[in-house]
Short mmCIF file of C-alpha atoms in Angstrom, two decimals:
data_model
loop_
_atom_site.label_atom_id
_atom_site.label_comp_id
_atom_site.label_asym_id
_atom_site.label_seq_id
_atom_site.Cartn_x
_atom_site.Cartn_y
_atom_site.Cartn_z
CA MET A 264 -69.77 51.71 3.48
CA ASN A 265 -70.06 52.77 7.13
CA MET A 266 -70.85 49.69 9.22
CA ASN A 267 -71.29 51.74 12.40
CA LYS A 268 -74.22 53.89 11.35
CA SER A 269 -76.46 54.31 14.38
CA VAL A 270 -79.80 55.68 15.51
CA ILE A 271 -80.54 56.76 19.08
CA LEU A 272 -83.75 57.02 21.09
CA LEU A 273 -83.67 60.57 22.44
CA SER A 274 -86.05 62.01 25.01
CA GLY A 275 -83.73 64.82 26.04
CA GLY A 276 -83.38 63.37 29.54
CA LEU A 277 -80.12 62.70 31.36
CA ASP A 278 -79.65 59.13 30.16
CA SER A 279 -80.30 59.64 26.46
CA LEU A 280 -78.29 62.89 26.37
CA VAL A 281 -75.25 61.33 28.04
CA ALA A 282 -75.58 58.11 26.04
CA LEU A 283 -75.28 60.26 22.92
CA GLY A 284 -72.41 62.38 24.22
CA TYR A 285 -70.54 59.36 25.57
CA SER A 286 -70.94 57.48 22.29
CA LYS A 287 -69.69 60.45 20.29
CA LYS A 288 -66.55 60.71 22.42
CA HIS A 289 -65.67 57.15 23.35
CA THR A 290 -67.08 54.78 20.74
CA ASN A 291 -67.14 54.15 17.01
CA TYR A 292 -70.93 54.28 16.82
CA ASN A 293 -71.62 56.93 14.22
CA VAL A 294 -74.92 58.34 15.47
CA GLU A 295 -76.66 59.99 12.53
CA LEU A 296 -80.31 60.03 13.59
CA ALA A 297 -82.25 60.64 16.81
CA LEU A 298 -85.88 59.61 17.28
CA THR A 299 -88.14 61.40 19.78
CA PHE A 300 -91.57 59.93 20.45
CA ASP A 301 -94.87 61.74 20.93
CA TYR A 302 -97.19 59.51 22.95
CA GLY A 303 -99.13 62.25 24.71
CA GLN A 304 -96.73 62.64 27.64
CA LYS A 305 -97.10 65.69 29.88
CA ALA A 306 -93.61 66.94 29.07
CA LEU A 307 -93.90 66.44 25.30
CA LYS A 308 -93.29 70.08 24.34
CA GLN A 309 -90.20 70.30 26.53
CA GLU A 310 -88.87 66.93 25.34
CA ILE A 311 -89.17 67.91 21.69
CA GLU A 312 -87.57 71.33 22.20
CA THR A 313 -84.71 69.86 24.24
CA SER A 314 -84.08 66.99 21.85
CA LYS A 315 -83.92 69.38 18.92
CA LYS A 316 -81.34 71.52 20.73
CA ILE A 317 -79.28 68.42 21.53
CA CYS A 318 -79.39 67.27 17.91
CA ASP A 319 -78.34 70.73 16.75
CA TYR A 320 -75.45 70.63 19.24
CA TYR A 321 -74.24 67.25 17.97
CA ASN A 322 -75.19 67.93 14.35
CA ILE A 323 -77.42 64.90 13.84
CA GLU A 324 -80.81 64.48 12.19
CA HIS A 325 -83.87 64.66 14.44
CA ARG A 326 -87.25 63.07 13.75
CA ILE A 327 -90.41 63.08 15.85
CA ILE A 328 -92.53 59.93 15.73
CA ASN A 329 -96.23 60.40 16.42
CA LEU A 330 -97.83 57.62 18.46
CA ASP A 331 -101.27 59.09 19.12
CA TRP A 332 -102.84 55.74 19.80
CA LEU A 333 -100.45 54.96 22.67
CA LYS A 334 -101.90 57.67 24.90
CA ASP A 335 -105.34 56.14 24.38
CA ILE A 336 -104.28 52.88 26.02
CA THR A 337 -102.06 54.46 28.70
CA LYS A 338 -103.71 54.91 32.10
CA THR A 339 -100.72 56.04 34.14
CA ALA A 340 -99.53 59.43 35.36
CA LEU A 341 -97.20 60.37 32.50
CA VAL A 342 -100.27 60.70 30.29
CA GLY A 343 -103.60 62.23 31.30
CA ASN A 344 -104.80 64.11 34.36
CA GLU A 345 -103.42 61.94 37.16
CA ASP A 346 -100.65 63.60 39.18
CA VAL A 347 -97.13 62.28 38.77
CA PRO A 348 -96.01 60.59 42.03
CA THR A 349 -93.83 62.58 44.43
CA GLU A 350 -93.73 60.04 47.28
CA ASP A 351 -92.51 56.42 47.62
CA LEU A 352 -90.09 57.06 44.78
CA HIS A 353 -87.78 54.46 43.19
CA THR A 354 -90.12 51.61 44.12
CA ASN A 355 -92.20 49.17 42.09
CA LYS A 356 -95.23 51.24 43.05
CA SER A 357 -93.81 54.47 41.65
CA ALA A 358 -92.54 52.68 38.54
CA LYS A 359 -96.01 51.30 37.87
CA ALA A 360 -97.48 54.78 38.28
CA VAL A 361 -95.40 56.10 35.35
CA TRP A 362 -95.32 52.96 33.20
CA ILE A 363 -96.08 53.33 29.48
CA PRO A 364 -97.24 50.01 27.98
CA ASN A 365 -94.31 48.22 26.31
CA ARG A 366 -92.66 51.59 25.66
CA ASN A 367 -89.01 50.75 25.08
CA ALA A 368 -89.80 47.63 23.08
CA LEU A 369 -92.13 49.67 20.87
CA PHE A 370 -89.57 52.44 20.42
CA LEU A 371 -86.80 49.98 19.59
CA ASN A 372 -88.96 48.21 17.04
CA ILE A 373 -89.71 51.51 15.31
CA ALA A 374 -86.01 52.32 15.32
CA ALA A 375 -85.35 48.88 13.82
CA SER A 376 -87.65 49.79 10.93
CA PHE A 377 -85.47 52.84 10.27
CA CYS A 378 -82.44 50.55 10.40
CA ASP A 379 -83.91 48.30 7.75
CA SER A 380 -84.85 51.21 5.50
CA PHE A 381 -81.69 53.32 5.86
CA GLY A 382 -78.98 50.84 6.79
CA TYR A 383 -78.35 51.74 10.43
CA ASN A 384 -76.46 48.99 12.20
CA TYR A 385 -76.94 49.97 15.83
CA ILE A 386 -79.75 51.32 18.00
CA LEU A 387 -78.65 53.19 21.11
CA TYR A 388 -80.82 53.95 24.12
CA GLY A 389 -80.29 55.25 27.65
CA ALA A 390 -80.86 52.21 29.85
CA ASN A 391 -78.94 52.46 33.12
CA LYS A 392 -78.09 50.35 36.16
CA GLU A 393 -80.19 52.33 38.64
CA GLU A 394 -83.51 52.26 36.79
CA ALA A 395 -83.04 48.62 35.85
CA GLY A 396 -84.06 47.87 39.43
CA THR A 397 -87.63 49.03 38.81
CA PHE A 398 -88.03 49.18 35.02
CA PRO A 399 -87.58 45.79 33.30
CA ASP A 400 -86.96 47.41 29.91
CA ASN A 401 -83.77 48.95 31.32
CA THR A 402 -82.13 45.61 32.05
CA GLU A 403 -79.30 43.83 30.26
CA GLU A 404 -81.61 40.87 29.70
CA PHE A 405 -84.07 43.09 27.83
CA ARG A 406 -81.28 44.61 25.72
CA GLN A 407 -80.01 41.17 24.73
CA GLN A 408 -83.49 39.87 23.91
CA ALA A 409 -84.23 42.93 21.75
CA THR A 410 -81.07 42.36 19.75
CA LYS A 411 -81.96 38.69 19.38
CA LEU A 412 -85.43 39.60 18.07
CA PHE A 413 -84.00 41.84 15.36
CA GLU A 414 -81.84 38.99 14.10
CA THR A 415 -85.02 37.44 12.71
CA SER A 416 -87.37 40.41 12.31
CA THR A 417 -85.09 42.60 10.15
CA LEU A 418 -82.74 42.28 7.21
CA VAL A 419 -80.08 44.61 8.62
CA LYS A 420 -80.06 42.84 12.01
CA PRO A 421 -79.18 45.92 14.10
CA LYS A 422 -77.70 45.48 17.55
CA VAL A 423 -79.24 47.25 20.53
CA ILE A 424 -76.62 49.14 22.53
CA ALA A 425 -77.03 50.71 25.98
CA PRO A 426 -73.74 52.55 26.62
CA LEU A 427 -74.69 53.43 30.21
CA ILE A 428 -76.26 50.16 31.29
CA ASN A 429 -73.60 49.46 33.94
CA TYR A 430 -73.63 52.98 35.39
CA SER A 431 -75.63 54.63 38.16
CA LYS A 432 -77.08 58.14 37.84
CA ASN A 433 -74.16 59.50 39.87
CA ASP A 434 -71.77 57.84 37.42
CA ILE A 435 -73.69 59.23 34.46
CA VAL A 436 -73.46 62.81 35.69
CA LYS A 437 -69.75 62.29 36.41
CA ILE A 438 -69.25 61.09 32.84
CA ALA A 439 -71.20 64.08 31.54
CA VAL A 440 -69.01 66.52 33.46
CA GLU A 441 -65.76 64.82 32.41
CA ASP A 442 -66.83 64.64 28.75
CA LYS A 443 -68.28 68.16 28.70
CA VAL A 444 -71.72 66.90 27.71
CA PRO A 445 -74.09 69.94 27.62
CA LEU A 446 -76.00 69.28 30.84
CA GLU A 447 -77.56 72.74 30.54
CA LEU A 448 -79.72 71.24 27.78
CA VAL A 449 -81.04 68.29 29.79
CA ARG A 450 -84.78 67.85 30.40
CA SER A 451 -85.60 64.95 32.71
CA CYS A 452 -88.80 66.15 34.39
CA TYR A 453 -92.01 64.13 33.97
CA ASN A 454 -94.08 67.33 34.20
CA SER A 455 -94.46 70.26 31.85
CA GLY A 456 -93.20 73.68 32.85
CA GLU A 457 -90.29 75.94 32.06
CA LYS A 458 -88.04 74.31 34.68
CA HIS A 459 -87.78 70.92 36.37
CA CYS A 460 -90.41 70.48 39.08
CA GLY A 461 -87.87 68.96 41.48
CA LYS A 462 -90.43 66.57 42.97
CA CYS A 463 -91.07 63.73 40.50
CA GLU A 464 -89.01 60.53 40.35
CA SER A 465 -86.98 61.59 37.35
CA CYS A 466 -86.17 64.98 38.92
CA ASN A 467 -85.23 63.21 42.14
CA TYR A 468 -82.72 61.00 40.32
CA LEU A 469 -81.21 63.94 38.46
CA LYS A 470 -80.97 66.29 41.42
CA LYS A 471 -79.33 63.71 43.70
CA ALA A 472 -76.78 62.86 41.00
CA LEU A 473 -75.98 66.53 40.41
CA LEU A 474 -75.54 67.08 44.15
CA ALA A 475 -73.28 64.03 44.40
CA ASN A 476 -71.06 65.57 41.73
CA ASN A 477 -71.08 69.09 43.23
CA CYS A 478 -72.93 70.47 40.21
CA MET A 479 -74.84 73.25 41.96
CA GLU A 480 -74.68 75.46 38.88
CA TYR A 481 -76.89 73.02 37.01
CA ILE A 482 -79.30 72.66 39.91
CA ASN A 483 -79.70 76.44 40.01
CA LEU A 484 -80.16 76.54 36.24
CA LEU A 485 -82.52 73.60 35.75
CA PHE A 486 -84.76 73.51 38.83
CA LYS A 487 -87.39 75.86 40.20
CA ASN A 488 -85.93 78.30 42.70
CA ASP A 489 -88.09 76.99 45.55
CA GLU A 490 -86.61 73.50 45.03
CA ASN A 491 -82.93 74.46 45.07
#
């Protein structure tokens, strides 16, 4: 019996992609399933396509979870007609503008249901040091509390693991380069479109980290030409 069977939350963005690649190379977590969530986000089509390609690359099962109702109670810019912020980035104001109600807790609870049904022992997600400053569901405290909850809410008692929680975005790109994680597959943009917009908060994080690691080839590949 494999006691390291794992499921990962996969959006196709930098953090979830590298969390998967890092875990495959450096840990004993046997990631067998990735969950991608449809909550009406602007970049849904791109997230699903990217996540499928990543799962094909790593040869793991991919499932899309439909959360139609979540978009109905979400009033922020990731869902609906409001523009995604391009100014005052990496602040509490910009975080609030892209907040999805209780998102990571909801996603982790759904993953925990899969753990109970199929015997997964770990849930991995892409929390990181940098975003923990503005997103409370990226913090170590949140990770620990989620694990504690599943000790009483499930039979399997899966542990929540955030392999990148002590790393900045610059560190995460460095890890990706060293471990040959397929950064050409990444999709971090909050907006829809063939390429990254280069202006939203998520694009800003990714682009700065790529520049810090001298990864111009990925900037040229992933971003619109007028943003290079």
